[in-house]
Amino acid sequence: MADNTTGPIGGKTVLVTGGTGGIGKATATGLAALGARVGIVGRDTQRARSAAADIVRESGNSSVDVFVADLSAQAEVRRLAAEVLDRLRRLDALVNNVGGFWATRHTTADGLEHTFAVNHLAPFLLTHLLLDRLTASAPARIVTVSSGAQAMGRIDFDDLQGEKKYSGQRAYNQSKLANVLFTYELARRLEGTDVTATVLHPGVTRTAFAAEDPTPGMKTLTAAVRPFMKTPARGAATPIFAASSPYVEGVTGVYFANRKAKKSSKRSYDREAAARLWTVSEQLAGLNAAKR
Ligand SMILES: NC(=O)c1ccc[n+]([C@@H]2O[C@H](COP(=O)([O-])OP(=O)(O)OC[C@H]3O[C@@H](n4cnc5c(N)ncnc54)[C@H](OP(=O)(O)O)[C@@H]3O)[C@@H](O)[C@H]2O)c1
């Protein structure tokens, strides 16, 4: 959605995870319309190619790169990062958009709880693996799509994986708070560089969100409120703003909603929790100085 808070970004390259549907696809379309070369990531080749064709048609920009990876598996995140580094010579912005809700507990190929792995660990690992390219392309931006649900989140360090007790909502809220804690800690660690880290709530948006494993009654409820939800293009306005607007050049460690800086939950400013989550995430993502 181009408007008076965005500007042309020709010559820039942006990677949007989950650019094949929902808010991510609309974000990629909006950024492509502003002139960026856009890479999109999805799990299925056909779906990703078809989304890329839509983005080219709707934006009038043919510079769209397709990447296929299932971000629930760390080996896939690593393979994706290697492919991105190979194919995209510069990276001006990374939009960590992939995220979802699962009513029942699933585990990933790495034996991790799915919500925590996809919503938090995948962007954590991908960001680490692409950081040198972002730094080399600076000024650069790392934008992570959280949710208003961060306000209800608590990080349960004694049961991060929901092994003792699982609730889809609790896991989702925790992962979205983790997005905010991660961003604030990343911004602190990137101080003095020309790479910014911001996080945002896109607004309640009409997408395929939670369709894979909804809670009972969720479909009926969603159908009832669907007419009142934002269109994907409107849901993409804040991610596009954070990834491209000249108004937020140099702005870091900030939570946006409706294209405005907002306070996030009190818990999200807990530096001790952010540092602890960072350390645990490094361990769970198999990251240490030697492996990076
Ligand atoms: N919709 C809302 O109301 C709302 C509100 C607040 C926050 N959010 C946040 O906004 C973000 C986008 O949500 P959405 O509503 O647009 O969801 P969506 O319609 O379900 O789209 C999810 C996107 O992520 C991709 N994806 C899902 N799992 C993946 C995986 N394991 N590996 C790679 N790609 C994967 C999907 O692509 P394929 O299916 O093609 O693989 C799709 O492009 C999420 O972080 C969500 O938490 C949404």
Short mmCIF file of N, CA and C and ligand atoms in Angstrom, two decimals, residues 17-24 41-44 47-48 69-72 96-100 102 114 118-119 145-148 172 176 201-210 212 229, ligand 1:
data_model
loop_
_atom_site.label_atom_id
_atom_site.label_comp_id
_atom_site.label_asym_id
_atom_site.label_seq_id
_atom_site.Cartn_x
_atom_site.Cartn_y
_atom_site.Cartn_z
N THR A 17 9.34 -13.48 4.30
CA THR A 17 8.98 -14.88 4.54
C THR A 17 7.46 -14.98 4.56
N GLY A 18 6.94 -16.10 4.03
CA GLY A 18 5.49 -16.23 3.94
C GLY A 18 4.92 -15.24 2.95
N GLY A 19 5.65 -15.01 1.86
CA GLY A 19 5.17 -14.07 0.85
C GLY A 19 4.21 -14.70 -0.14
N THR A 20 3.75 -15.92 0.16
CA THR A 20 2.87 -16.61 -0.80
C THR A 20 1.39 -16.42 -0.50
N GLY A 21 1.08 -15.85 0.64
CA GLY A 21 -0.34 -15.67 0.98
C GLY A 21 -0.49 -14.63 2.08
N GLY A 22 -1.73 -14.27 2.35
CA GLY A 22 -2.06 -13.40 3.47
C GLY A 22 -1.31 -12.08 3.49
N ILE A 23 -0.89 -11.68 4.68
CA ILE A 23 -0.23 -10.39 4.88
C ILE A 23 1.12 -10.35 4.17
N GLY A 24 1.83 -11.48 4.16
CA GLY A 24 3.16 -11.52 3.53
C GLY A 24 3.09 -11.27 2.04
N VAL A 41 9.12 -16.35 0.31
CA VAL A 41 9.38 -17.70 0.80
C VAL A 41 8.06 -18.38 1.14
N GLY A 42 7.88 -19.61 0.66
CA GLY A 42 6.72 -20.42 1.03
C GLY A 42 7.12 -21.88 0.99
N ARG A 43 6.19 -22.76 1.42
CA ARG A 43 6.56 -24.18 1.51
C ARG A 43 6.37 -24.96 0.22
N ASP A 44 5.55 -24.43 -0.66
CA ASP A 44 5.14 -25.23 -1.83
C ASP A 44 5.54 -24.50 -3.12
N ARG A 47 2.55 -23.10 -5.27
CA ARG A 47 1.89 -21.96 -4.62
C ARG A 47 2.80 -20.73 -4.68
N ALA A 48 4.10 -20.96 -4.48
CA ALA A 48 5.03 -19.83 -4.47
C ALA A 48 5.16 -19.21 -5.86
N ALA A 69 10.92 -23.20 1.11
CA ALA A 69 11.50 -23.79 2.32
C ALA A 69 10.41 -23.91 3.38
N ASP A 70 10.47 -24.98 4.15
CA ASP A 70 9.58 -25.15 5.29
C ASP A 70 10.33 -24.68 6.53
N LEU A 71 9.96 -23.51 7.01
CA LEU A 71 10.72 -22.88 8.10
C LEU A 71 10.53 -23.57 9.45
N SER A 72 9.69 -24.61 9.49
CA SER A 72 9.57 -25.34 10.76
C SER A 72 10.81 -26.20 11.00
N ASN A 96 10.41 -10.79 8.56
CA ASN A 96 10.09 -12.08 9.18
C ASN A 96 8.59 -12.10 9.43
N ASN A 97 7.86 -12.61 8.45
CA ASN A 97 6.40 -12.54 8.54
C ASN A 97 5.75 -13.88 8.89
N VAL A 98 6.40 -15.00 8.53
CA VAL A 98 5.75 -16.31 8.74
C VAL A 98 5.36 -16.48 10.20
N GLY A 99 4.15 -16.94 10.39
CA GLY A 99 3.70 -17.21 11.76
C GLY A 99 2.34 -17.85 11.69
N GLY A 100 1.99 -18.57 12.72
CA GLY A 100 0.68 -19.20 12.71
C GLY A 100 0.25 -19.65 14.09
N TRP A 102 -1.67 -22.99 16.09
CA TRP A 102 -2.06 -24.40 16.04
C TRP A 102 -2.73 -24.77 17.36
N HIS A 114 5.86 -26.80 17.55
CA HIS A 114 5.71 -26.14 16.24
C HIS A 114 5.57 -24.61 16.32
N VAL A 118 8.29 -22.25 14.60
CA VAL A 118 8.00 -21.48 13.37
C VAL A 118 7.93 -19.98 13.67
N ASN A 119 7.23 -19.61 14.74
CA ASN A 119 6.97 -18.19 14.99
C ASN A 119 8.18 -17.47 15.59
N VAL A 145 7.08 -9.58 12.18
CA VAL A 145 5.64 -9.43 12.35
C VAL A 145 5.19 -10.18 13.61
N SER A 146 4.81 -9.42 14.61
CA SER A 146 4.29 -9.99 15.86
C SER A 146 2.77 -9.89 15.80
N SER A 147 2.16 -9.53 16.89
CA SER A 147 0.70 -9.44 16.95
C SER A 147 0.32 -8.72 18.23
N GLY A 148 -0.89 -8.20 18.24
CA GLY A 148 -1.42 -7.62 19.48
C GLY A 148 -1.46 -8.67 20.58
N TYR A 172 0.75 -19.34 21.13
CA TYR A 172 0.78 -18.23 20.17
C TYR A 172 1.17 -16.93 20.88
N LYS A 176 4.52 -14.61 20.16
CA LYS A 176 4.42 -13.23 19.67
C LYS A 176 5.11 -12.26 20.64
N HIS A 201 2.46 -5.05 14.95
CA HIS A 201 1.14 -5.71 14.88
C HIS A 201 0.49 -5.25 13.58
N PRO A 202 0.13 -6.20 12.70
CA PRO A 202 -0.44 -5.78 11.41
C PRO A 202 -1.92 -5.39 11.50
N GLY A 203 -2.57 -5.78 12.60
CA GLY A 203 -4.02 -5.60 12.70
C GLY A 203 -4.71 -6.89 12.34
N VAL A 204 -5.93 -7.04 12.80
CA VAL A 204 -6.68 -8.28 12.56
C VAL A 204 -7.09 -8.30 11.08
N THR A 205 -6.60 -9.32 10.38
CA THR A 205 -6.63 -9.29 8.91
C THR A 205 -7.23 -10.58 8.35
N ARG A 206 -7.97 -10.46 7.28
CA ARG A 206 -8.65 -11.57 6.59
C ARG A 206 -7.64 -12.39 5.80
N THR A 207 -7.17 -13.49 6.39
CA THR A 207 -6.16 -14.32 5.74
C THR A 207 -6.48 -15.79 6.02
N ALA A 208 -5.53 -16.66 5.72
CA ALA A 208 -5.72 -18.09 6.02
C ALA A 208 -5.21 -18.43 7.42
N PHE A 209 -4.99 -17.40 8.23
CA PHE A 209 -4.44 -17.57 9.57
C PHE A 209 -5.20 -18.63 10.36
N ALA A 210 -4.47 -19.55 11.00
CA ALA A 210 -5.02 -20.59 11.89
C ALA A 210 -5.82 -21.67 11.16
N GLU A 212 -4.90 -24.20 9.44
CA GLU A 212 -4.37 -25.57 9.47
C GLU A 212 -4.89 -26.38 10.65
N MET A 229 -12.77 -7.55 9.35
CA MET A 229 -11.30 -7.63 9.38
C MET A 229 -10.70 -6.77 8.27
N1 LIG B 1 -4.15 -12.39 10.20
C1 LIG B 1 -4.19 -11.72 11.32
O1 LIG B 1 -5.26 -11.25 11.77
C2 LIG B 1 -2.93 -11.46 12.11
C3 LIG B 1 -3.02 -10.64 13.25
C4 LIG B 1 -1.87 -10.39 13.98
C5 LIG B 1 -0.66 -10.93 13.57
N2 LIG B 1 -0.61 -11.72 12.46
C6 LIG B 1 0.69 -12.26 12.06
O2 LIG B 1 0.90 -11.98 10.69
C7 LIG B 1 1.77 -12.97 10.12
C8 LIG B 1 1.19 -13.47 8.81
O3 LIG B 1 -0.05 -14.06 9.10
P1 LIG B 1 -1.20 -14.30 8.01
O4 LIG B 1 -2.47 -13.99 8.70
O5 LIG B 1 -0.86 -13.61 6.74
O6 LIG B 1 -1.10 -15.89 7.86
P2 LIG B 1 -1.43 -16.85 6.62
O7 LIG B 1 -2.51 -16.31 5.76
O8 LIG B 1 -1.64 -18.19 7.27
O9 LIG B 1 -0.08 -16.85 5.78
C9 LIG B 1 1.04 -17.49 6.28
C10 LIG B 1 2.16 -17.43 5.24
O10 LIG B 1 3.28 -18.10 5.82
C11 LIG B 1 3.65 -19.19 4.99
N3 LIG B 1 4.04 -20.29 5.87
C12 LIG B 1 3.32 -20.85 6.86
N4 LIG B 1 4.03 -21.81 7.47
C13 LIG B 1 5.24 -21.83 6.86
C14 LIG B 1 6.41 -22.59 7.04
N5 LIG B 1 6.48 -23.56 7.98
N6 LIG B 1 7.48 -22.36 6.25
C15 LIG B 1 7.42 -21.40 5.28
N7 LIG B 1 6.33 -20.64 5.06
C16 LIG B 1 5.25 -20.86 5.84
C17 LIG B 1 2.44 -19.51 4.14
O11 LIG B 1 2.89 -20.00 2.91
P3 LIG B 1 2.58 -21.46 2.32
O12 LIG B 1 1.28 -21.92 2.92
O13 LIG B 1 2.52 -21.20 0.84
O14 LIG B 1 3.76 -22.27 2.73
C18 LIG B 1 1.84 -18.12 3.95
O15 LIG B 1 2.52 -17.43 2.91
C19 LIG B 1 1.94 -14.04 11.20
O16 LIG B 1 3.19 -13.86 11.84
C20 LIG B 1 0.81 -13.77 12.18
O17 LIG B 1 1.12 -14.18 13.49
C21 LIG B 1 -1.72 -12.01 11.72
#
